[in-house]
Amino acid sequence: MFQKKIRRIPFLSRMQIKNQIYFVFCLTVVFPVMLLGFFTIRHTAEILYDRAYQQLESDNTRAKSVLFDVTLNFYSISDDIIADSTLKSILQKDYASAAEARSARESYGRLATTLSNNASISSICVYTENDTFPVEGQIQSANSEQVKDWFQQVRIPGSVYWETSVSEQSGTGESELTMVRSFPFTDREYSAILVIRMSNNYVKNRIQNNQLFISLSLNQQPIFFCTQRSLQGTLETAPIDYDTRLFQSSGKLEYQGKQAFSYISSFIPYKAENTFLYFTSLDFDAPGYITNFWLLSVLVLVIAIVVPYMVILMFTNYFTKRIAHLKNAMHDAAQGDFDTIGPFKGDDELSVIFVDLQNMIANVREQQAKIYRSQLKEQELVNRQQKMEFKLLASQINPHFIYNTLETIRMMALCEGAKDVASATALFGKTMRYVLENTGTTQTTLDKELGYIENYLAIQKLRFDEKVNYTLEIPDSFSPAQYQILPLLLQPIVENSISHGIKESPRKGIIRISVEPQEEERRLVIRIEDNGVGIPQEKVEDLRNHIAGKDGEMVTSNIGLFNIYQRIKLFYGGEYGMTLESREGQGTRFTLTFPLQPV
């Protein structure tokens, strides 16, 4: 049956046997080997590319993780130091002589202990505007232009500023990542800043990879750490878009005259909104390695085709000679000359050819089976890749999708005449936008915070109807948009008034929010009061101590009020905070005090 199908190919049957063998060899061996070889080479090269970039990304992520841990540790250390009452009293005292100031400084050993206990710190120093301190040591008077500039950068109490600078104390002469944080003193006290520098040796021990190149830079400043030390202190030449907030790129580039695979990304240090660390990871070996792989693979593929072709060529010449001899013998036999048939006696060449053909078919089928299995594996990889891409796309849904969805729901509700639903959806969208935009930030304007509270109360009014009512009192001469405040402070208090005050009261609930600027004292007072059920007098003091953390117990309830109290104290200082007043059956009032800070 197979022979009949072969005979149906006219051009093949008209070819010489030698050419037929060449044709079948190319069709069944050369072309499949070329297709399979080039596919395998390309697929393997893609795997090598992917692994190279995965290694770069992993190394880059590891470096960011180390820097995140260090910057978070610096912030925690600074929290403890700037809140130390002993240090504050030392900084605010006027000393009669430099020797007296040195003695006070030497009696305070916390800075030296912190330096010795943290390998990540190369130097730690406090600079103060109290000029009775000498210009030396870990506590000294601020006199250099750089230090004065730092005071300007962190003029908001408790704020943080990051830059690269050279420490005279470390003695290395290299630029180091530096955190500057101001003490939360009042205007009547000497201002002071805490300066902590990161050790480049620590960074080297934690993130250096002997196989990969990595450089670290801050904003558009020179490189402060690089595995190639000669580049430290020079500007980063890798293509970075500094206008992109969270920059990330990968690809092949030319760096310092060499080809390299790259992975570049940015990172925002803890509590540093407008500061960006840039991580550049490069692999100079991978491009050459993959190029050599391509050349060697192509060479092996050519050899895999040429060598069999030469063997087939020699075999075909030998085989056609045997066929010609058989043809001459058959012709001689047809002419009656049987003597020439003798050498083929018992040796059926056609049977041998047929067996060889069967073997060739078996080989072709084996090659096709290999190709089919390879295609199945390829399809399985494609399916996995599609699943990964789907998960990646799903994880990249940003808040704008949520806003657009809520707007769609609101429009549908309006079309259906459900105005309450549309109104609630719009309010919820505004509330969600404010929360997402201010998560992790430290400043917002007072009018935005009050607008967020009005949206929240409007939602609660839709929920409870006349059970919840509210008033917002702002002096006509006061513009909330011109002053700033910590975000997301007021909503937990309002929620507490509704849940624990008005909701349990049988009468119509009213929440009154009043804003009182005290210009002379440069203080802002916000009161939130309700006419709910109130709190029994015997529990008011316990609640006050609980919120302030004075009872020594772990805070598990009233966590929102506890967080508000702690945030105000940590960010603005000890003279600001929150007070609680309540009478059972009459209501509860919270009073919050902040510094009056213009935008």
XYZ file of C-alpha atoms in Angstrom:
599
model
C 0.000 0.000 0.000
C 2.865 2.338 0.835
C 4.529 1.573 -2.497
C 1.284 2.449 -4.298
C 1.255 5.860 -2.609
C 4.857 6.394 -3.656
C 4.022 5.577 -7.251
C 1.298 8.242 -7.167
C 4.025 10.938 -6.962
C 4.904 11.384 -10.634
C 7.907 13.688 -10.342
C 9.489 11.368 -7.750
C 9.041 8.310 -9.884
C 10.658 10.088 -12.840
C 13.774 10.895 -10.817
C 16.846 8.753 -10.683
C 17.136 6.617 -7.564
C 20.150 8.619 -6.460
C 18.178 11.867 -6.662
C 15.196 10.231 -5.000
C 17.424 9.299 -2.051
C 18.781 12.861 -1.882
C 15.269 14.248 -1.969
C 13.972 11.885 0.719
C 17.026 12.614 2.889
C 16.446 16.369 2.720
C 12.725 16.002 3.298
C 12.936 13.591 6.214
C 16.265 14.475 7.858
C 17.688 17.855 6.851
C 14.513 19.939 7.123
C 13.264 18.322 10.379
C 16.714 18.546 11.945
C 17.016 22.193 10.909
C 13.551 23.056 12.234
C 14.015 21.114 15.435
C 17.568 22.391 15.888
C 16.765 26.057 15.355
C 13.691 25.775 17.595
C 15.711 24.074 20.335
C 18.544 26.604 20.053
C 16.172 29.540 20.129
C 14.135 28.116 22.986
C 17.274 27.357 25.009
C 18.614 30.859 24.302
C 15.340 32.358 25.533
C 15.655 30.302 28.716
C 19.209 31.604 29.173
C 17.979 35.166 28.596
C 15.164 34.675 31.108
C 17.455 33.160 33.714
C 19.985 35.958 33.295
C 17.288 38.610 33.786
C 15.712 36.647 36.644
C 19.080 36.521 38.375
C 19.533 40.271 37.813
C 16.037 40.976 39.120
C 16.616 38.700 42.120
C 19.925 40.389 42.924
C 18.299 43.804 42.475
C 15.395 42.839 44.757
C 17.821 41.460 47.349
C 19.705 44.765 47.379
C 16.436 46.695 47.784
C 15.439 44.396 50.641
C 18.732 45.071 52.421
C 18.385 48.849 51.957
C 14.760 48.719 53.106
C 15.769 46.882 56.295
C 18.575 49.364 56.964
C 16.477 52.498 56.314
C 13.652 51.100 58.448
C 16.159 50.309 61.203
C 17.577 53.854 60.937
C 14.087 55.289 61.303
C 13.379 53.100 64.357
C 16.695 54.074 65.944
C 15.978 57.759 65.277
C 12.511 57.388 66.832
C 14.087 56.194 70.081
C 16.832 58.828 70.113
C 14.741 61.928 69.339
C 12.219 60.837 71.963
C 14.910 60.447 74.664
C 14.117 63.002 77.380
C 17.679 62.824 78.765
C 19.156 63.815 75.418
C 16.583 66.583 75.019
C 17.534 68.101 78.382
C 21.256 67.926 77.458
C 20.614 69.688 74.154
C 18.507 72.487 75.689
C 20.892 73.429 78.509
C 23.214 76.429 78.217
C 26.714 75.485 79.384
C 29.179 77.847 80.997
C 32.169 76.358 79.201
C 33.134 73.903 76.491
C 34.500 71.549 79.159
C 31.120 71.482 80.900
C 29.416 70.737 77.551
C 31.915 67.953 76.842
C 31.291 66.464 80.256
C 27.511 66.468 79.650
C 28.054 64.910 76.246
C 30.360 62.187 77.562
C 27.859 61.310 80.290
C 25.346 60.413 77.563
C 26.513 57.108 76.117
C 23.487 56.097 74.059
C 24.897 57.360 70.750
C 28.170 55.456 71.213
C 26.268 52.311 72.250
C 23.989 52.552 69.217
C 27.022 52.956 66.927
C 28.834 49.933 68.403
C 25.721 47.726 68.327
C 24.782 48.401 64.691
C 27.206 47.282 61.997
C 25.121 49.119 59.397
C 25.989 52.531 60.929
C 29.323 54.147 60.089
C 28.690 57.302 62.141
C 25.937 58.879 64.223
C 25.925 62.490 65.345
C 23.591 65.131 66.775
C 23.967 68.733 65.565
C 22.380 71.491 67.640
C 21.922 75.228 67.329
C 22.994 75.436 70.993
C 26.402 77.044 70.339
C 27.676 76.307 73.868
C 28.617 72.848 72.525
C 32.055 72.494 70.856
C 32.344 71.634 67.162
C 33.419 68.022 67.730
C 32.179 64.637 68.936
C 28.832 62.909 68.596
C 26.977 65.955 69.951
C 28.266 69.209 68.509
C 27.296 72.693 67.503
C 26.073 73.184 63.938
C 28.465 75.460 62.068
C 29.106 74.073 58.568
C 27.111 75.083 55.500
C 26.108 71.476 54.891
C 24.672 71.124 58.387
C 22.832 74.430 58.073
C 21.332 73.212 54.807
C 20.193 70.045 56.602
C 18.377 72.186 59.153
C 16.483 73.827 56.295
C 15.589 70.467 54.749
C 14.015 69.137 57.986
C 12.493 72.306 59.384
C 9.245 70.385 60.082
C 9.676 68.720 63.508
C 10.318 65.007 63.212
C 10.696 65.073 59.398
C 13.304 62.996 57.529
C 15.710 63.910 54.717
C 18.027 61.516 52.859
C 21.197 62.385 50.926
C 24.746 61.177 50.333
C 27.569 62.799 52.255
C 31.135 62.202 53.391
C 31.678 61.584 57.102
C 34.810 62.951 58.746
C 34.312 60.490 61.605
C 34.403 57.381 59.391
C 37.722 58.419 57.796
C 36.978 56.595 54.510
C 36.509 59.700 52.365
C 33.660 57.955 50.543
C 30.124 59.208 50.109
C 27.661 57.356 52.307
C 23.877 57.208 52.434
C 22.840 59.649 55.165
C 19.581 60.073 57.098
C 18.878 63.484 58.630
C 15.988 63.824 61.066
C 14.934 66.818 63.154
C 14.033 66.710 66.832
C 10.408 67.641 67.630
C 11.335 70.767 69.634
C 9.198 73.868 69.888
C 10.124 77.274 68.476
C 11.281 78.364 71.941
C 13.873 75.598 72.154
C 17.211 75.016 70.435
C 16.656 73.124 67.188
C 18.646 69.948 66.672
C 19.027 67.244 64.031
C 20.132 63.608 64.167
C 22.487 62.448 61.360
C 23.040 58.710 60.775
C 25.303 57.461 57.984
C 25.190 54.006 56.480
C 28.414 51.993 56.325
C 29.505 51.184 52.760
C 31.400 48.145 54.080
C 28.149 46.848 55.556
C 26.383 47.364 52.220
C 29.244 45.615 50.427
C 29.113 42.587 52.742
C 25.334 42.299 52.413
C 24.684 42.822 48.705
C 27.909 42.379 46.744
C 27.746 39.528 44.223
C 31.072 38.529 42.661
C 29.355 37.557 39.420
C 27.190 40.646 38.982
C 27.743 44.393 38.926
C 25.546 46.630 41.089
C 25.560 50.366 41.782
C 23.442 52.436 44.156
C 22.627 56.120 43.803
C 20.277 58.583 45.470
C 18.073 60.762 43.245
C 20.402 62.278 40.623
C 23.400 62.415 42.955
C 26.680 60.542 42.271
C 26.938 56.806 42.949
C 27.560 56.200 46.665
C 28.157 52.432 46.390
C 29.370 50.295 43.495
C 30.959 46.869 43.221
C 33.449 48.619 40.898
C 34.924 51.066 43.406
C 36.383 53.343 40.722
C 32.811 54.398 39.790
C 31.905 55.538 43.329
C 31.467 59.286 43.364
C 30.707 59.456 39.613
C 27.318 60.134 38.051
C 25.212 57.134 36.999
C 25.434 56.689 33.196
C 22.757 53.992 32.914
C 19.553 55.206 31.191
C 17.242 56.206 34.068
C 14.050 58.237 33.729
C 14.214 60.317 36.891
C 10.756 61.775 36.167
C 9.102 58.375 36.619
C 8.054 57.910 40.243
C 8.786 54.179 40.497
C 11.243 53.494 37.673
C 11.953 49.993 36.426
C 13.606 48.796 33.223
C 15.533 45.842 31.892
C 17.324 45.025 28.675
C 20.670 45.005 26.935
C 22.776 48.154 27.072
C 26.314 49.448 26.685
C 27.856 50.439 30.021
C 31.396 51.749 30.366
C 32.121 50.528 26.829
C 30.912 46.974 27.496
C 27.741 45.147 26.535
C 25.673 43.982 29.485
C 22.241 42.769 30.488
C 20.657 45.220 32.908
C 17.902 45.486 35.474
C 17.348 48.957 36.924
C 14.741 49.922 39.512
C 14.007 52.617 42.059
C 13.038 52.425 45.713
C 11.553 54.901 48.182
C 13.182 54.721 51.633
C 10.917 54.426 54.637
C 9.112 57.707 55.444
C 10.802 59.566 52.564
C 8.127 60.518 50.052
C 10.274 62.436 47.518
C 13.542 60.510 47.888
C 14.463 57.731 45.448
C 17.243 55.153 45.627
C 18.236 53.737 42.226
C 19.585 50.169 41.943
C 21.487 49.232 38.768
C 22.273 45.519 38.351
C 24.393 44.452 35.351
C 25.684 41.135 33.999
C 28.651 41.623 31.655
C 29.253 37.885 31.124
C 25.774 36.848 29.966
C 25.789 38.549 26.486
C 29.061 36.898 25.487
C 28.016 33.573 26.969
C 24.719 33.540 25.049
C 26.438 34.688 21.817
C 28.952 31.836 22.153
C 26.077 29.469 22.836
C 24.412 30.570 19.574
C 27.621 30.145 17.557
C 28.435 26.746 19.067
C 24.851 25.517 18.646
C 24.699 26.597 15.000
C 28.060 24.936 14.397
C 26.823 21.685 15.976
C 23.645 21.898 13.883
C 25.641 22.367 10.669
C 27.867 19.431 11.566
C 24.778 17.358 12.389
C 23.507 18.017 8.842
C 26.739 18.006 6.814
C 28.201 14.805 8.275
C 25.059 12.722 7.576
C 24.869 14.294 4.126
C 28.443 13.216 3.329
C 27.670 9.722 4.581
C 24.501 9.600 2.457
C 26.433 10.870 -0.541
C 29.015 8.092 -0.274
C 26.372 5.492 0.423
C 24.251 6.641 -2.554
C 27.183 6.406 -4.930
C 27.915 2.938 -3.640
C 24.225 1.966 -3.773
C 23.615 3.258 -7.319
C 26.653 1.335 -8.515
C 25.126 -1.798 -7.039
C 21.787 -0.986 -8.727
C 23.586 -0.383 -12.045
C 25.370 -3.674 -11.643
C 22.031 -5.340 -10.855
C 20.457 -3.650 -13.890
C 23.261 -4.855 -16.158
C 22.941 -8.312 -14.707
C 19.167 -8.307 -15.284
C 19.766 -7.046 -18.826
C 22.288 -9.786 -19.399
C 19.819 -12.266 -17.976
C 17.131 -10.902 -20.281
C 19.530 -11.486 -23.121
C 19.990 -15.029 -21.894
C 23.362 -14.481 -20.222
C 22.781 -16.030 -16.753
C 26.406 -16.198 -15.757
C 26.393 -12.622 -14.545
C 23.520 -13.363 -12.161
C 25.677 -15.541 -10.001
C 26.976 -12.875 -7.566
C 23.395 -11.983 -6.494
C 22.399 -15.565 -5.793
C 20.712 -15.715 -2.426
C 21.325 -12.016 -1.929
C 18.055 -10.144 -2.707
C 19.064 -6.457 -3.051
C 15.435 -5.321 -3.468
C 14.545 -6.960 -0.143
C 17.474 -5.188 1.465
C 16.293 -1.873 -0.016
C 12.803 -2.594 1.214
C 14.091 -3.379 4.711
C 16.167 -0.215 4.626
C 13.071 1.711 3.562
C 11.166 0.215 6.475
C 13.971 1.213 8.816
C 13.963 4.707 7.348
C 10.193 4.936 7.878
C 10.676 3.790 11.437
C 13.325 6.490 11.904
C 11.053 9.133 10.393
C 8.235 8.097 12.699
C 10.596 8.305 15.636
C 11.649 11.787 14.561
C 8.016 12.835 14.170
C 7.222 11.436 17.611
C 10.065 13.474 19.072
C 8.796 16.599 17.320
C 5.251 15.912 18.549
C 6.455 15.456 22.136
C 8.466 18.625 21.809
C 5.396 20.478 20.536
C 3.354 19.185 23.485
C 6.003 20.474 25.873
C 6.089 23.774 24.008
C 2.305 24.095 24.243
C 2.454 23.265 27.948
C 5.043 26.025 28.433
C 2.879 28.436 26.421
C -0.149 27.572 28.587
C 1.858 28.146 31.751
C 3.161 31.425 30.390
C -0.378 32.543 29.531
C -1.515 31.706 33.073
C 1.399 33.678 34.519
C 0.647 36.621 32.219
C -3.000 36.509 33.286
C -2.026 36.534 36.961
C 0.399 39.381 36.277
C -2.268 41.402 34.481
C -4.736 40.705 37.293
C -2.198 41.917 39.899
C -1.675 45.148 37.950
C -5.249 46.325 38.280
C -4.765 49.738 39.839
C -7.093 51.900 41.869
C -8.242 53.717 38.714
C -10.086 50.537 37.701
C -11.923 50.630 41.035
C -12.804 54.318 40.581
C -14.040 53.705 37.038
C -16.109 50.721 38.204
C -17.699 52.760 40.975
C -18.476 55.553 38.487
C -20.113 53.000 36.175
C -22.225 51.692 39.064
C -23.199 55.269 39.951
C -24.297 56.047 36.385
C -26.291 52.813 36.213
C -27.988 53.705 39.479
C -28.878 57.164 38.152
C -30.314 55.621 35.005
C -32.440 53.336 37.151
C -33.573 56.227 39.333
C -31.737 54.963 42.434
C -30.364 58.323 43.488
C -29.432 57.147 46.995
C -27.352 54.332 45.542
C -25.691 56.717 43.100
C -24.963 59.195 45.876
C -23.571 56.508 48.174
C -21.381 55.115 45.376
C -19.994 58.572 44.563
C -19.248 59.255 48.227
C -17.617 55.856 48.651
C -15.444 56.468 45.567
C -14.261 59.816 46.934
C -13.582 58.253 50.334
C -11.623 55.368 48.837
C -9.571 57.710 46.615
C -8.582 59.826 49.630
C -7.609 56.777 51.704
C -5.523 55.219 48.886
C -3.816 58.487 48.017
C -2.855 59.213 51.631
C -1.825 55.737 52.769
C 1.835 56.014 53.779
C 1.979 59.836 53.474
C 2.678 62.229 56.323
C 0.965 65.431 55.202
C -2.321 66.574 53.662
C -4.228 69.854 53.705
C -6.834 70.423 56.384
C -9.604 71.063 53.845
C -9.016 67.650 52.212
C -9.129 65.912 55.602
C -12.371 67.727 56.508
C -13.815 66.919 53.075
C -13.014 63.246 53.650
C -14.825 63.399 57.021
C -17.872 65.055 55.400
C -18.009 62.283 52.804
C -17.763 59.655 55.548
C -20.535 61.313 57.571
C -22.704 61.627 54.471
C -22.366 57.866 53.935
C -23.285 57.220 57.570
C -26.280 59.527 57.240
C -27.456 57.522 54.232
C -27.134 54.454 56.401
C -28.779 55.728 59.593
C -30.958 58.516 58.111
C -32.021 61.033 60.800
C -30.246 59.025 63.478
C -26.954 60.668 62.444
C -26.623 64.432 61.908
C -23.550 66.618 61.936
C -22.301 70.191 61.808
C -18.920 71.553 60.739
C -17.868 74.898 62.231
C -14.970 76.809 60.670
C -14.274 80.519 61.270
C -14.952 82.673 58.212
C -11.475 84.211 58.368
C -9.744 80.821 58.420
C -8.824 78.949 55.191
C -8.270 75.197 55.815
C -6.646 74.772 52.408
C -3.669 76.868 53.559
C -2.743 74.591 56.498
C -1.549 71.007 56.723
C -2.258 68.090 59.024
C -1.451 64.393 59.353
C -3.903 62.462 57.123
C -6.537 59.968 58.328
C -6.644 61.276 61.919
C -10.267 62.337 62.384
C -12.261 59.455 60.879
C -11.618 56.883 63.690
C -12.890 59.418 66.253
C -16.042 60.125 64.228
C -16.588 56.393 63.759
C -16.179 55.895 67.529
C -18.801 58.597 68.185
C -21.294 56.863 65.901
C -20.614 53.262 66.998
C -20.317 53.795 70.745
C -22.246 57.010 71.276
C -25.061 57.861 68.876
C -25.920 54.326 67.766
C -26.756 53.276 71.326
C -28.668 56.493 72.140
C -32.482 56.622 71.779
C -32.484 60.279 70.741
C -31.530 61.997 67.503
C -27.760 61.996 67.201
C -25.649 65.067 66.420
C -21.906 65.178 65.798
C -20.338 68.618 66.039
C -16.881 69.229 64.512
C -15.330 72.610 65.270
C -12.026 74.011 64.017
C -10.382 76.674 66.200
C -7.103 78.250 65.039
C -5.138 79.926 67.863
C -2.899 82.344 65.994
C -1.022 83.724 69.008
C -0.005 80.303 70.245
C 0.470 78.982 66.687
C -1.801 76.107 67.603
C -4.733 74.391 65.857
C -7.511 72.874 67.968
C -10.136 70.493 66.522
C -13.030 69.318 68.687
C -15.290 66.383 67.858
C -18.256 65.953 70.181
C -21.496 63.982 70.143
C -24.705 63.814 72.194
C -24.579 60.029 72.542
C -24.808 57.792 75.576
C -21.449 58.956 76.959
C -19.046 57.014 79.164
C -19.438 56.304 82.911
C -17.104 58.454 84.991
C -15.375 55.469 86.552
C -14.328 54.288 83.060
C -13.244 57.643 81.597
C -9.873 57.736 83.366
C -9.189 54.085 82.501
C -9.897 54.836 78.848
C -7.598 57.866 78.937
C -4.742 55.794 80.344
C -5.467 53.007 77.878
C -5.321 55.352 74.875
C -2.112 56.966 76.155
C -0.594 53.522 76.825
C -0.049 54.309 80.525
C -1.677 51.134 81.836
C 1.149 48.983 80.451
C -1.252 46.583 78.755
C -1.093 45.556 75.124
C -3.504 47.710 73.143
C -6.051 45.419 71.492
C -9.211 47.520 71.862
C -9.608 51.194 70.942
C -6.614 50.670 68.656
C -7.749 53.527 66.404
C -7.777 56.082 69.239
C -4.440 54.747 70.532
C -2.863 55.135 67.073
C -4.154 58.723 66.738
C -2.671 59.662 70.116
C 0.692 58.048 69.307
C 0.904 59.520 65.789
C 0.337 63.056 67.066
C 2.898 62.640 69.871
C 5.570 61.122 67.637
C 5.125 63.499 64.723
C 4.451 66.835 66.445
C 5.987 66.393 69.902
C 4.897 65.904 73.488
C 3.028 69.198 73.900
C 0.433 68.188 71.313
C -2.023 65.335 71.511
C -5.626 64.357 72.212
C -7.846 64.680 75.305
C -11.104 62.937 76.177
C -14.103 64.291 78.116
C -17.382 62.416 78.610
C -20.492 62.345 80.751
C -22.828 59.431 80.924
C -26.112 60.221 79.204
C -24.844 63.538 77.761
C -22.148 62.689 75.233
C -18.406 62.609 74.567
C -15.899 65.194 73.340
C -12.431 64.652 71.879
C -10.053 67.620 71.638
C -7.043 67.379 69.289
C -4.201 69.917 69.297
C -1.634 70.413 66.511
C 0.901 73.057 65.556
C -0.574 75.595 63.119
C 1.523 74.702 60.086
C 1.045 76.506 56.749
C 1.301 74.523 53.536
